[in-house]
Amino acid sequence: MHTLANAEATSVKGQVINVGMGQIATGDRSTQFTSVLGSCVAVVLWHPRLSLGAIAHVVLPKSHGQNGQPGKFADTAIPTMLEQLARMGCPKPGLVAKIAGGANMFRVGGPLQIGDDNIATVREILKTVGIPITAEDVGGTQGRKITFTCSTGELRIEVAGQKAKVI
Amino acid sequence: MTSTIATNRAEIFRPLFAAATHDASAAMCRWTDGLITLTLDEVREIPLHSVASELGFGDDLLTMVILGVESDPGTVLILTFDEENARQLAATLTRRVRNTSPEWDELEISALTETGNILGCAYMNALTRLLGRAIIPSPPYFVRDYFASVIQQALVEQAAASDVALIGRTGFHREGEALNWHVLFVPSPEFRRMLENAIAVKPNS
């Protein structure tokens, strides 16, 4: 498995890319993305005709103007993904989105309950940029291990103690 | 793999984490009739994107007990156990034969959460003494899930402020032999400032 060496947006071919917190990756039909999610949300943008895709492992909803990894915040991740895809020759028209994650892992109140805000902000931004969400698996109280296959657009989701599903 | 980011900067916190670990170790030793002791393994700043892998957990499913801090919801203490030894600890503490069922029963969960409570209280009492401020742990709870899923929510407040995470890791030993159990202390940015003030270190110095 290939792990991104840093937080920069990366494009590779023919690899399984493990996408960590705040990272963005892009790939073609030979690429798979994997990630493990708790309160974070994975945003996958995929072009079915071109089999090109991008993923962001979003940690927080909004950057509030902060510098840092663009993939960390929903409001900077999605525009960056679109720029990355455009550089690969992938136009915005035709893109669809799948999202997963946004769980509430801790049974305590307070500012750590960020999963719902992440989900809401990702949905809002995707709506604003006109990219339809064709499938999602969000919320709950358990982590998710995901694998996205660019050739098929399938997002496989594993939850501890449950049968894996594909959306 | 070891990150090269700011190892020395994180090392300034070692005396505080070591003192808390010392007290937690004494409490664990009493709780387990001298069976288990703790030592501070490392205090590090780790890039957010590679925290789980650099701590050596990757995508592992782990048994965990989690405690927060009542006055600071962004600070979290996580006990991690491998399944085999967690079951054995529960059996020892409850004086029963090791449970071989895939499901954890209430008594086993209670034994582990109480272990977390004793250890967490000792750890945070030490920090209370060192920081001169009441650090009160929240009630512990038991989780079996992906480590990466849990740690990423524990890091939310640090992630809002930085692309690296400060984590103190303590290891467990049974009769001198290292176990695959750990205590991870994840301070919020506010808690980190308290630690810095306690050792009179300016941020980024």
CSV table of C-alpha atoms in Angstrom, one decimal, chain B residues 91-176:
chain,number,residue,atom,x,y,z
B,91,ALA,CA,-10.0,-12.3,33.8
B,92,THR,CA,-7.2,-11.6,36.4
B,93,LEU,CA,-9.1,-8.6,37.9
B,94,THR,CA,-12.4,-10.5,38.1
B,95,ARG,CA,-10.7,-13.7,39.2
B,96,ARG,CA,-12.4,-15.7,36.5
B,97,VAL,CA,-11.4,-17.9,33.6
B,98,ARG,CA,-10.6,-15.9,30.5
B,99,ASN,CA,-13.7,-15.3,28.4
B,100,THR,CA,-13.4,-16.8,24.9
B,101,SER,CA,-16.7,-15.4,23.6
B,102,PRO,CA,-16.2,-12.7,20.9
B,103,GLU,CA,-18.5,-10.4,22.9
B,104,TRP,CA,-17.3,-8.7,26.0
B,105,ASP,CA,-19.5,-9.2,29.0
B,106,GLU,CA,-20.5,-6.5,31.5
B,107,LEU,CA,-18.0,-7.7,34.2
B,108,GLU,CA,-15.1,-7.6,31.8
B,109,ILE,CA,-16.0,-4.2,30.5
B,110,SER,CA,-16.4,-3.0,34.1
B,111,ALA,CA,-13.0,-4.3,35.0
B,112,LEU,CA,-11.4,-2.5,32.1
B,113,THR,CA,-13.2,0.8,32.7
B,114,GLU,CA,-12.3,0.7,36.3
B,115,THR,CA,-8.7,0.2,35.3
B,116,GLY,CA,-9.0,3.3,33.1
B,117,ASN,CA,-10.6,5.2,36.0
B,118,ILE,CA,-7.9,4.3,38.5
B,119,LEU,CA,-5.1,5.0,36.0
B,120,GLY,CA,-6.7,8.2,34.6
B,121,CYS,CA,-7.4,9.6,38.1
B,122,ALA,CA,-3.8,9.0,39.2
B,123,TYR,CA,-2.5,10.5,35.9
B,124,MET,CA,-4.7,13.6,36.2
B,125,ASN,CA,-4.1,14.0,39.9
B,126,ALA,CA,-0.4,14.2,39.2
B,127,LEU,CA,-1.1,16.9,36.6
B,128,THR,CA,-3.3,18.7,39.0
B,129,ARG,CA,-0.4,18.8,41.5
B,130,LEU,CA,2.1,19.9,38.8
B,131,LEU,CA,0.0,22.5,37.1
B,132,GLY,CA,-1.6,23.8,40.3
B,133,ARG,CA,-5.1,23.5,38.7
B,134,ALA,CA,-7.8,20.9,39.1
B,135,ILE,CA,-7.8,18.4,36.3
B,136,ILE,CA,-10.8,16.2,36.8
B,137,PRO,CA,-11.3,13.2,34.5
B,138,SER,CA,-14.7,12.4,33.0
B,139,PRO,CA,-16.2,9.0,33.6
B,140,PRO,CA,-14.4,6.4,31.5
B,141,TYR,CA,-16.1,4.4,28.7
B,142,PHE,CA,-15.2,1.3,26.8
B,143,VAL,CA,-14.9,1.2,23.0
B,144,ARG,CA,-13.9,-1.5,20.5
B,145,ASP,CA,-13.2,0.2,17.2
B,146,TYR,CA,-10.6,1.3,14.7
B,147,PHE,CA,-7.8,3.2,16.6
B,148,ALA,CA,-7.5,5.7,13.7
B,149,SER,CA,-11.2,6.6,14.1
B,150,VAL,CA,-10.9,7.3,17.8
B,151,ILE,CA,-7.6,9.2,17.6
B,152,GLN,CA,-8.9,11.5,14.9
B,153,GLN,CA,-11.8,12.7,17.0
B,154,ALA,CA,-9.4,13.1,20.0
B,155,LEU,CA,-7.3,15.4,17.8
B,156,VAL,CA,-10.0,17.7,16.5
B,157,GLU,CA,-9.0,20.6,18.7
B,158,GLN,CA,-5.3,20.2,17.9
B,159,ALA,CA,-6.2,20.0,14.2
B,160,ALA,CA,-8.0,23.3,14.4
B,161,ALA,CA,-4.8,24.9,15.5
B,162,SER,CA,-2.0,23.0,13.8
B,163,ASP,CA,-1.0,20.3,11.3
B,164,VAL,CA,0.9,18.4,13.9
B,165,ALA,CA,-0.4,16.6,17.1
B,166,LEU,CA,1.3,16.5,20.5
B,167,ILE,CA,0.9,13.1,22.1
B,168,GLY,CA,2.4,11.5,25.2
B,169,ARG,CA,2.6,7.7,25.0
B,170,THR,CA,3.1,5.5,28.0
B,171,GLY,CA,3.7,1.7,27.9
B,172,PHE,CA,2.7,-1.1,30.2
B,173,HIS,CA,4.9,-3.8,31.6
B,174,ARG,CA,4.0,-7.1,33.3
B,175,GLU,CA,6.8,-8.4,35.5
B,176,GLY,CA,9.2,-6.4,33.4
